[in-house]
């Protein structure tokens, strides 16, 4: 038996060796059969180099020209170089004035470490409250700007305000360059980049808020976002076929989330975010996935199981993370969305005030009209439809198990099969859906629209995909696609030049003037007359300007991510409600306020639609007007405080003494009284 078993074992071993040898030889033959990349002729290499060089030069030039345009326009609009420091600071309008004030504080600090400590343990801005300004206001841009200003020795060459503005304008130039590069990578021609920049500048009312207020967080963040998009586009363009490459993208997502977690002072919201759970679930599901022959019934079943596994793991991991990671529930966000979509109603002043903000409204018809007049919206819709339908066509073919070529050529007419196109189509649909609900998000979506529309009209593959669907026979489709990819953007560019270039030049030549003497007088009076330890109360937007221009302590700030500050804002706004002098006095003294500033523009507000004025929202919150059917009307025996306090009669004069006024502002000193009088 042993003798018989010996030969059989040897036979099996020989067969195994033979099969392994056959596999190795087959691999070697496959490698030999694979055509080695031939070295391109010198003239072809020169053409490629010239194309890349001209494209890079055009991208950099576009960014620089846009930055210079912003600088010139800013100077013409505000006469910035001819103004005093106080007047310059007042031009930082809106809620964002507070950001620049911390940049000034960093420059005044004896050392960088001391400056950072004072910002993270700040008790000199808001009365009776210590805040981590870096965390709550995302002050990393100001920290970096202050370091660069001092490290480069710019304090001997340029004023701090010009350095700050120059950095922001420079970032806007990088923003435009990144959009240029992304469109160029997708289409293969730098002509698409030029068209992207043209559409971006022409539609800048809807692409950026840099003209409204320079220190806005989005003016710092969006350039980096555009650079990330450009880098990811280049990575996806390399054709992700292996799991290893997809795995690298997952790693980047996880690394970015944990980096954000650390930089945002251990922000637990990032750890319990659905994105982290989804990425981890995808990685786990891929590890558990079995190798099955494509196109078979079992393969289709496995795809369904894999999809179910990813969804289940995502939900499970997210629940587990929320159980073990301490975090705040976003109940107020759900409530906000319910009210936003009309599913619920609320009397809450803060929520109604936020819903009345223009940036949180749905886009107006003027927005779509402007995009249509510049020909951007029609071409974007055309490009999106073609790319989306082509993408769905490729997906259905893969689901049905049909084999597709790994390398897509122009003749294939299959633009939806490219990974970077799939990513951008999904991305733009998501951003567009959000922008249709919240107008403020149009500044994220409209630049994307410029980039995608320019890529589409300049891409021969897109035209080829369309011609393949139309079954074009009369003219060679490839030749026609190449012609249209050059002719259409050229015609668009010439029409834009003829219509909009004179307008841009007129804007630069036209001298404007930002003149706000009342605010200048108010800030001057505070710096000269108010005690250094004084605390001011008023609207959050005005308090931000006071903190910037004077450095005095205030009772509230225009911040909407802190529950305590939101409650403060609502309480301070009661100066415009129908409340008694005693109630207002109690509110103000509870925050240790010494001075009250009443703004005539808010007290006598008539411009905005009824129901969205501050005094209307306060009346609703206090029950002085009917909000819903069945509500009980609470009659107020007091007049509106901001009106009554101006008349200077008892009991108002017992609590408040007017110390300064002009056409726009009335400043009252809060008296120290022993007993309240009715």
XYZ file of C-alpha atoms in Angstrom, residues 12-652:
641
model
C -0.094 15.185 -7.308
C 3.001 17.185 -6.481
C 4.054 17.191 -10.152
C 0.573 18.358 -11.200
C 0.683 21.187 -8.670
C 4.130 22.204 -9.820
C 3.021 22.007 -13.436
C -0.096 24.122 -12.807
C 1.912 26.737 -10.904
C 4.479 26.803 -13.695
C 1.672 27.260 -16.237
C 0.287 30.195 -14.227
C 3.706 31.820 -13.998
C 4.321 31.332 -17.711
C 0.876 32.751 -18.473
C 1.694 35.823 -16.379
C 5.029 36.205 -18.141
C 3.315 35.935 -21.545
C 0.740 38.509 -20.464
C 3.522 40.868 -19.419
C 5.313 40.267 -22.725
C 2.071 40.808 -24.680
C 1.390 44.085 -22.868
C 2.669 46.793 -25.175
C 5.507 48.777 -23.645
C 4.878 52.532 -23.690
C 6.801 53.965 -26.581
C 8.738 57.140 -26.084
C 6.918 60.028 -27.714
C 8.701 61.998 -30.446
C 10.411 65.244 -29.466
C 7.866 67.470 -31.191
C 5.023 65.752 -29.298
C 6.847 66.238 -26.000
C 7.416 69.889 -26.877
C 3.701 70.340 -27.649
C 2.752 68.797 -24.307
C 5.239 70.967 -22.459
C 4.010 74.104 -24.251
C 0.390 73.216 -23.471
C 1.128 72.669 -19.775
C 3.317 75.781 -19.559
C 0.712 78.036 -21.191
C -2.038 76.534 -19.022
C -0.072 77.050 -15.803
C 0.826 80.582 -16.845
C -2.825 81.340 -17.625
C -3.964 79.859 -14.281
C -1.467 81.863 -12.227
C -2.105 85.034 -14.243
C -5.871 84.672 -13.768
C -5.458 84.381 -10.010
C -3.100 87.351 -9.807
C -5.295 89.535 -12.009
C -8.366 88.720 -9.914
C -6.520 89.587 -6.690
C -5.372 92.901 -8.208
C -8.907 93.592 -9.432
C -10.285 93.064 -5.904
C -7.636 95.356 -4.451
C -8.380 98.120 -6.963
C -12.144 97.758 -6.529
C -11.822 97.857 -2.730
C -9.750 101.036 -2.915
C -12.254 102.704 -5.264
C -15.224 101.669 -3.143
C -13.926 102.770 0.269
C -11.118 105.264 -0.575
C -9.215 103.073 1.834
C -5.778 104.664 1.581
C -7.184 108.146 2.296
C -8.969 107.208 5.530
C -7.946 107.194 9.169
C -7.574 103.883 11.018
C -10.977 104.194 12.707
C -12.777 104.792 9.397
C -10.961 101.843 7.816
C -12.058 99.521 10.598
C -15.689 100.609 10.251
C -15.621 99.373 6.640
C -15.396 95.808 8.040
C -19.155 95.604 8.005
C -21.570 93.105 9.472
C -20.920 90.329 11.947
C -17.331 89.771 10.839
C -15.839 92.946 12.363
C -15.088 91.011 15.542
C -12.609 88.719 13.740
C -10.258 91.523 12.764
C -10.250 92.814 16.358
C -8.591 89.595 17.531
C -5.953 89.961 14.808
C -5.163 93.373 16.350
C -5.039 91.807 19.828
C -2.526 89.200 18.637
C -0.245 91.917 17.253
C -0.392 93.809 20.569
C 0.474 90.712 22.625
C 4.057 90.556 24.020
C 4.536 87.060 22.535
C 2.657 84.608 20.356
C 2.171 82.157 23.232
C 0.778 84.888 25.469
C -1.528 86.084 22.699
C -2.921 82.592 22.112
C -3.450 82.091 25.850
C -5.362 85.375 26.133
C -7.599 84.398 23.221
C -8.316 80.904 24.552
C -9.041 82.311 28.034
C -10.618 85.592 26.957
C -12.447 87.517 29.702
C -11.949 91.017 28.276
C -14.555 90.895 25.529
C -17.885 89.766 27.003
C -18.844 90.842 30.503
C -19.120 88.113 33.161
C -17.996 85.460 30.677
C -14.722 83.778 29.757
C -14.696 82.426 26.212
C -12.309 80.397 24.089
C -12.327 82.798 21.148
C -10.125 80.563 18.981
C -12.575 77.686 19.292
C -15.848 79.600 19.123
C -14.860 81.939 16.286
C -12.389 79.759 14.341
C -9.565 82.283 14.693
C -6.804 80.164 13.117
C -6.633 82.534 10.090
C -5.972 85.493 12.397
C -3.336 83.526 14.328
C -1.514 82.594 11.117
C -1.814 86.135 9.703
C -0.350 87.669 12.877
C 2.560 85.199 12.866
C 3.311 85.895 9.195
C 3.104 89.660 9.739
C 5.712 89.594 12.492
C 7.889 86.758 11.158
C 8.314 88.335 7.711
C 9.231 91.742 9.123
C 6.223 93.313 7.410
C 5.614 95.566 10.416
C 8.408 97.791 9.094
C 6.995 97.932 5.559
C 3.199 97.760 5.606
C 0.366 98.562 7.993
C -1.374 95.585 9.676
C -4.703 96.246 7.981
C -3.154 96.185 4.481
C -1.298 92.965 5.280
C -4.520 91.330 6.487
C -6.514 92.448 3.453
C -3.666 91.443 1.132
C -3.669 87.882 2.483
C -7.434 87.555 1.961
C -7.238 88.943 -1.590
C -4.297 86.633 -2.296
C -6.363 83.663 -1.132
C -9.136 84.727 -3.493
C -6.573 84.621 -6.297
C -5.632 81.072 -5.238
C -9.357 80.249 -5.179
C -9.760 81.286 -8.810
C -6.557 79.442 -9.797
C -7.819 76.238 -8.138
C -11.127 76.455 -10.027
C -9.150 77.034 -13.238
C -6.992 73.938 -12.612
C -9.985 71.737 -11.726
C -11.823 72.618 -14.926
C -8.598 72.157 -16.907
C -7.978 68.698 -15.415
C -11.509 67.567 -16.207
C -11.679 68.856 -19.777
C -8.039 68.526 -20.823
C -7.867 72.105 -22.118
C -6.928 75.315 -20.306
C -9.623 77.072 -22.340
C -12.106 75.635 -19.831
C -10.154 77.270 -17.022
C -10.325 80.668 -18.718
C -14.088 80.320 -19.164
C -14.465 79.270 -15.504
C -12.655 82.403 -14.328
C -14.707 84.621 -16.657
C -18.014 83.237 -15.367
C -16.797 83.431 -11.759
C -15.894 87.131 -11.988
C -18.991 88.112 -13.976
C -21.252 86.372 -11.433
C -19.207 87.427 -8.383
C -22.343 88.795 -6.680
C -23.375 85.144 -6.360
C -19.954 83.478 -6.141
C -18.329 85.410 -3.293
C -19.069 87.838 -0.454
C -15.579 89.331 -0.420
C -16.984 92.723 -1.436
C -19.460 92.689 1.443
C -17.052 91.892 4.270
C -13.425 90.811 4.077
C -12.917 88.915 7.386
C -15.780 86.437 6.766
C -14.756 82.842 7.539
C -15.793 81.651 4.084
C -13.285 84.026 2.450
C -10.538 82.080 4.233
C -12.060 78.604 3.928
C -13.329 78.380 0.335
C -9.892 78.793 -1.330
C -8.624 75.759 0.609
C -11.798 73.873 -0.262
C -11.216 74.617 -3.961
C -7.598 73.418 -3.678
C -8.798 70.165 -2.097
C -11.291 69.705 -4.934
C -8.528 70.255 -7.508
C -6.211 67.760 -5.770
C -8.978 65.165 -5.471
C -9.895 65.643 -9.137
C -6.307 64.963 -10.157
C -6.228 61.880 -7.927
C -9.498 60.500 -9.304
C -8.408 61.236 -12.867
C -5.626 58.668 -12.433
C -8.441 56.082 -12.744
C -9.126 54.312 -9.465
C -9.175 50.628 -10.365
C -7.522 49.026 -7.359
C -8.866 48.731 -3.845
C -5.591 50.146 -2.542
C -6.216 53.506 -4.222
C -9.791 53.696 -2.931
C -8.479 52.685 0.488
C -6.117 55.679 0.401
C -9.076 58.028 -0.140
C -10.805 56.511 2.906
C -7.639 57.054 4.946
C -7.538 60.715 3.880
C -11.143 61.183 5.045
C -10.414 59.628 8.454
C -7.177 61.599 8.871
C -8.972 64.855 8.003
C -11.722 64.189 10.540
C -9.297 63.430 13.361
C -7.125 66.436 12.473
C -10.221 68.630 12.607
C -11.142 67.004 15.923
C -7.795 68.023 17.429
C -7.611 71.514 15.903
C -11.165 72.303 16.995
C -10.319 71.564 20.625
C -11.639 67.984 20.640
C -14.896 68.735 18.872
C -16.930 65.612 19.621
C -19.408 66.417 16.837
C -16.815 65.195 14.309
C -16.444 61.824 16.054
C -20.190 61.173 16.037
C -20.626 62.453 12.477
C -22.268 60.048 9.987
C -19.312 60.549 7.597
C -16.839 58.864 9.954
C -19.209 55.938 10.541
C -19.810 55.575 6.788
C -16.097 55.541 5.896
C -15.291 52.967 8.594
C -18.258 50.840 7.463
C -17.062 50.937 3.843
C -13.581 49.817 4.883
C -14.944 46.958 7.006
C -17.381 45.850 4.299
C -14.577 45.811 1.736
C -12.475 43.582 4.004
C -15.386 41.135 4.357
C -16.231 41.163 0.648
C -15.718 37.863 -1.195
C -14.089 37.575 -4.607
C -16.819 36.369 -6.947
C -16.814 36.208 -10.727
C -18.434 39.343 -12.154
C -21.698 39.132 -14.050
C -23.012 36.025 -12.297
C -26.195 35.806 -10.262
C -24.159 35.243 -7.098
C -22.172 38.425 -7.800
C -25.412 40.442 -7.992
C -26.632 38.928 -4.718
C -23.290 39.753 -3.091
C -23.592 43.392 -4.213
C -26.999 43.676 -2.537
C -25.647 42.037 0.635
C -22.633 44.370 0.594
C -24.896 47.432 0.263
C -27.067 46.211 3.139
C -23.959 45.523 5.224
C -22.594 49.045 4.652
C -25.898 50.676 5.648
C -26.288 48.480 8.738
C -22.699 48.987 9.873
C -22.949 52.761 9.378
C -26.054 53.066 11.553
C -24.679 50.654 14.175
C -21.300 52.383 14.431
C -22.940 55.797 14.658
C -25.194 54.642 17.499
C -22.223 53.095 19.347
C -20.149 56.279 18.944
C -22.995 58.407 20.301
C -23.315 56.072 23.291
C -19.653 56.343 24.310
C -18.626 59.830 23.090
C -20.032 62.781 25.106
C -21.702 65.212 22.716
C -24.485 67.751 22.430
C -27.610 66.723 20.568
C -28.567 68.996 17.671
C -32.167 69.328 18.791
C -32.231 73.032 17.949
C -31.103 72.209 14.401
C -33.978 69.753 13.903
C -36.378 72.335 15.304
C -34.926 74.941 12.941
C -35.458 72.647 9.918
C -39.019 71.859 10.997
C -39.873 75.556 11.158
C -37.939 76.259 7.957
C -40.007 73.748 5.959
C -43.291 74.769 7.564
C -43.718 71.564 9.577
C -43.874 73.469 12.847
C -44.200 76.983 14.247
C -42.344 78.716 17.046
C -42.445 81.953 18.993
C -38.758 81.737 19.863
C -37.131 85.064 19.004
C -33.683 83.692 18.109
C -35.019 81.015 15.771
C -37.413 83.376 14.013
C -34.690 86.014 13.712
C -32.323 83.505 12.095
C -35.045 82.338 9.701
C -35.587 85.949 8.651
C -31.931 86.407 7.674
C -31.489 86.730 3.920
C -28.741 84.098 3.824
C -31.140 81.479 5.250
C -33.968 82.240 2.825
C -34.595 80.362 -0.412
C -32.855 81.921 -3.459
C -34.754 84.719 -5.152
C -35.744 84.781 -8.816
C -33.120 87.476 -9.392
C -30.421 84.924 -8.589
C -31.513 82.583 -11.395
C -32.068 85.524 -13.732
C -28.483 86.752 -13.222
C -27.053 83.285 -13.906
C -29.191 82.983 -17.031
C -28.207 86.417 -18.372
C -24.546 85.438 -18.213
C -25.427 82.169 -20.075
C -24.044 80.167 -17.131
C -27.207 78.408 -15.966
C -28.373 77.066 -19.382
C -24.982 75.511 -20.157
C -24.690 74.118 -16.628
C -28.075 72.391 -16.908
C -27.105 70.927 -20.311
C -23.761 69.627 -19.021
C -25.287 68.226 -15.826
C -28.041 66.361 -17.691
C -25.594 64.747 -20.141
C -23.117 63.756 -17.412
C -25.847 62.451 -15.116
C -27.545 60.350 -17.809
C -24.197 58.966 -18.967
C -23.293 58.131 -15.363
C -26.601 56.289 -14.846
C -26.071 54.438 -18.122
C -22.661 53.200 -16.943
C -24.045 52.188 -13.536
C -26.897 50.162 -15.059
C -24.495 48.413 -17.409
C -22.283 47.435 -14.494
C -25.295 46.195 -12.507
C -26.370 44.070 -15.471
C -22.885 42.563 -15.598
C -21.910 43.967 -18.990
C -18.167 44.264 -19.431
C -16.866 47.803 -19.921
C -13.501 48.943 -21.195
C -11.137 49.979 -18.423
C -9.622 52.801 -20.481
C -12.203 55.220 -21.879
C -11.398 56.782 -25.247
C -12.998 59.710 -27.051
C -14.711 57.389 -29.536
C -16.508 55.544 -26.719
C -18.647 58.584 -25.871
C -18.890 57.492 -22.241
C -18.113 60.566 -20.158
C -20.124 59.265 -17.193
C -17.669 56.405 -16.724
C -14.843 58.618 -15.467
C -14.439 58.573 -11.655
C -13.834 62.323 -11.336
C -16.981 63.091 -13.356
C -19.096 60.818 -11.150
C -17.716 62.541 -8.053
C -18.380 66.055 -9.360
C -21.898 65.227 -10.584
C -22.902 63.833 -7.184
C -21.183 66.729 -5.411
C -22.825 69.459 -7.464
C -26.282 67.867 -7.096
C -25.900 67.754 -3.304
C -24.612 71.337 -3.099
C -27.291 72.526 -5.502
C -30.045 70.882 -3.465
C -28.839 72.684 -0.344
C -28.465 75.996 -2.204
C -32.095 75.752 -3.367
C -33.175 75.762 0.277
C -30.622 78.123 1.865
C -29.407 81.057 -0.224
C -26.187 81.453 1.774
C -24.951 78.148 0.363
C -25.026 79.552 -3.170
C -21.494 80.863 -2.503
C -20.419 77.233 -2.283
C -22.478 76.011 -5.241
C -22.199 78.798 -7.856
C -18.374 78.530 -8.241
C -18.954 74.811 -8.768
C -21.513 75.678 -11.447
C -18.935 77.891 -13.215
C -16.346 75.121 -13.159
C -18.675 72.312 -14.284
C -20.321 74.325 -17.082
C -16.943 75.447 -18.452
C -15.582 71.900 -18.335
C -18.618 70.563 -20.203
C -18.656 72.954 -23.144
C -14.875 72.540 -23.580
C -14.869 68.735 -23.320
C -14.880 66.761 -26.602
C -16.007 63.686 -24.642
C -19.222 65.399 -23.566
C -20.099 66.364 -27.130
C -19.151 62.860 -28.293
C -21.457 61.329 -25.680
C -24.312 63.495 -26.936
C -23.630 62.633 -30.587
C -23.523 58.927 -29.801
C -26.986 59.141 -28.276
C -28.247 61.120 -31.294
C -26.634 58.522 -33.644
C -25.064 61.256 -35.760
C -24.089 59.941 -39.222
C -23.815 62.930 -41.545
C -20.566 64.299 -40.097
C -17.779 62.376 -38.402
C -18.785 62.691 -34.707
C -15.213 62.802 -33.345
C -14.247 65.644 -35.675
C -17.435 67.553 -34.874
C -16.905 67.049 -31.124
C -13.382 68.464 -31.357
C -14.603 71.451 -33.379
C -17.473 72.230 -30.990
C -15.241 71.908 -27.909
C -13.201 74.796 -29.325
C -15.875 76.819 -31.116
C -18.580 76.927 -28.411
C -16.345 78.254 -25.577
C -14.770 80.748 -27.987
C -18.190 82.118 -28.955
C -19.264 82.235 -25.291
C -16.042 84.003 -24.333
C -16.401 86.632 -27.051
C -20.032 87.339 -26.134
C -19.127 87.653 -22.439
C -16.239 89.973 -23.315
C -18.477 92.198 -25.424
C -21.274 92.441 -22.858
C -19.582 92.339 -19.444
C -16.005 93.589 -19.851
C -17.095 97.262 -20.261
C -19.146 96.912 -17.059
C -16.140 95.628 -15.107
C -14.009 98.504 -16.354
C -16.746 100.995 -15.454
C -16.840 99.599 -11.907
C -13.107 100.137 -11.557
C -13.257 103.660 -12.971
C -16.293 104.700 -10.939
C -15.427 106.434 -7.665
C -17.634 105.279 -4.795
C -17.614 106.406 -1.190
C -18.498 104.590 2.008
C -19.544 107.381 4.344
C -20.820 106.655 7.865
C -20.134 109.762 9.986
C -22.584 108.794 12.749
C -20.740 105.570 13.547
C -17.382 107.368 13.400
C -18.667 110.013 15.841
C -20.014 107.320 18.189
C -16.721 105.421 18.272
C -14.779 108.652 18.779
C -17.007 109.636 21.713
C -16.578 106.203 23.343
C -12.783 106.359 23.061
C -12.657 109.901 24.482
C -15.452 110.018 27.057
C -16.269 106.505 28.298
C -14.288 105.000 31.205
C -11.882 102.216 30.263
C -13.738 99.722 32.479
C -17.147 100.571 30.968
C -19.391 97.822 29.581
C -21.658 98.610 26.619
C -24.988 97.006 25.709
C -26.767 97.100 22.351
C -27.351 95.041 19.234
C -24.747 92.264 18.713
C -23.623 93.690 15.356
C -22.896 97.097 16.894
C -21.136 95.451 19.846
C -18.783 93.683 17.422
C -17.908 97.044 15.844
C -17.340 98.617 19.286
C -15.010 95.781 20.278
C -13.013 96.285 17.061
C -12.852 100.085 17.016
C -12.490 100.838 20.729
C -11.552 97.624 22.547
C -14.193 98.271 25.246
C -16.028 95.363 26.886
C -19.536 94.501 25.640
C -22.478 92.398 26.809
C -22.995 90.348 23.633
C -21.421 89.362 20.323
C -22.765 88.318 16.890
C -22.071 84.616 17.504
C -24.676 81.928 16.879
C -22.932 78.765 18.100
C -23.132 79.505 21.829
C -26.432 79.048 23.688
C -25.516 81.516 26.421
C -24.607 84.259 23.929
C -27.807 83.611 21.970
C -29.824 84.040 25.152
C -27.896 87.229 25.941
C -28.630 88.605 22.482
C -32.344 87.935 22.927
C -32.372 89.612 26.349
C -30.452 92.687 25.161
C -32.767 93.033 22.151
C -35.612 93.596 24.656
C -34.681 97.303 24.549
C -36.751 97.349 21.328
C -39.770 95.588 22.883
C -42.800 96.782 24.874
C -41.267 96.243 28.296
C -41.079 98.464 31.360
C -38.046 100.543 32.274
C -37.627 98.411 35.389
C -37.498 95.157 33.364
C -34.910 96.553 30.961
C -32.868 97.933 33.857
C -32.823 94.529 35.578
C -31.722 92.805 32.369
C -28.893 95.252 31.693
C -27.567 95.350 35.248
C -27.570 91.531 35.384
C -24.831 91.706 32.723
C -23.000 94.559 34.528
C -23.678 96.993 31.665
C -22.808 100.675 32.247
C -23.994 102.157 28.945
C -26.901 101.380 26.630
C -26.878 102.239 22.909
C -30.224 102.474 21.101
C -30.072 102.364 17.293
C -32.665 104.428 15.495
C -32.462 102.134 12.450
C -33.760 99.182 14.515
C -36.227 101.143 16.635
C -37.895 102.739 13.587
C -37.223 99.884 11.173
C -39.526 99.956 8.149
C -37.437 98.502 5.312
C -37.766 94.750 5.816
C -40.957 92.791 5.329
C -43.432 92.959 8.198
C -42.993 90.074 10.598
C -39.218 90.001 10.198
C -38.402 93.268 11.916
C -36.680 92.898 15.282
C -39.529 94.634 17.114
C -42.127 92.378 15.409
C -40.226 89.238 16.400
C -39.951 90.486 19.985
C -43.694 91.194 20.117
C -44.384 87.646 18.905
C -41.997 86.136 21.466
C -43.478 88.245 24.291
C -47.059 87.457 23.260
C -47.951 91.040 22.371
C -49.238 90.028 18.924
C -51.134 86.936 17.769
C -48.840 84.354 16.135
C -51.217 81.403 15.676
C -54.961 80.911 15.826
C -56.009 80.252 19.390
C -53.141 82.217 20.943
C -54.042 84.570 23.751
C -53.053 88.184 23.215
C -51.070 89.574 26.148
C -51.740 93.292 26.319
C -48.744 95.445 27.259
C -49.438 98.618 29.189
C -45.969 99.896 28.303
C -44.909 101.612 25.127
C -41.924 100.474 23.093
C -38.900 101.082 25.308
C -36.635 102.521 22.586
C -39.289 105.194 21.890
C -40.229 105.933 25.480
C -36.673 106.320 26.768
C -36.033 109.170 24.306
C -38.818 111.302 25.819
C -36.947 111.702 29.133
C -39.822 111.352 31.586
C -40.276 109.295 34.746
C -39.643 106.453 35.399
C -37.155 106.203 32.499
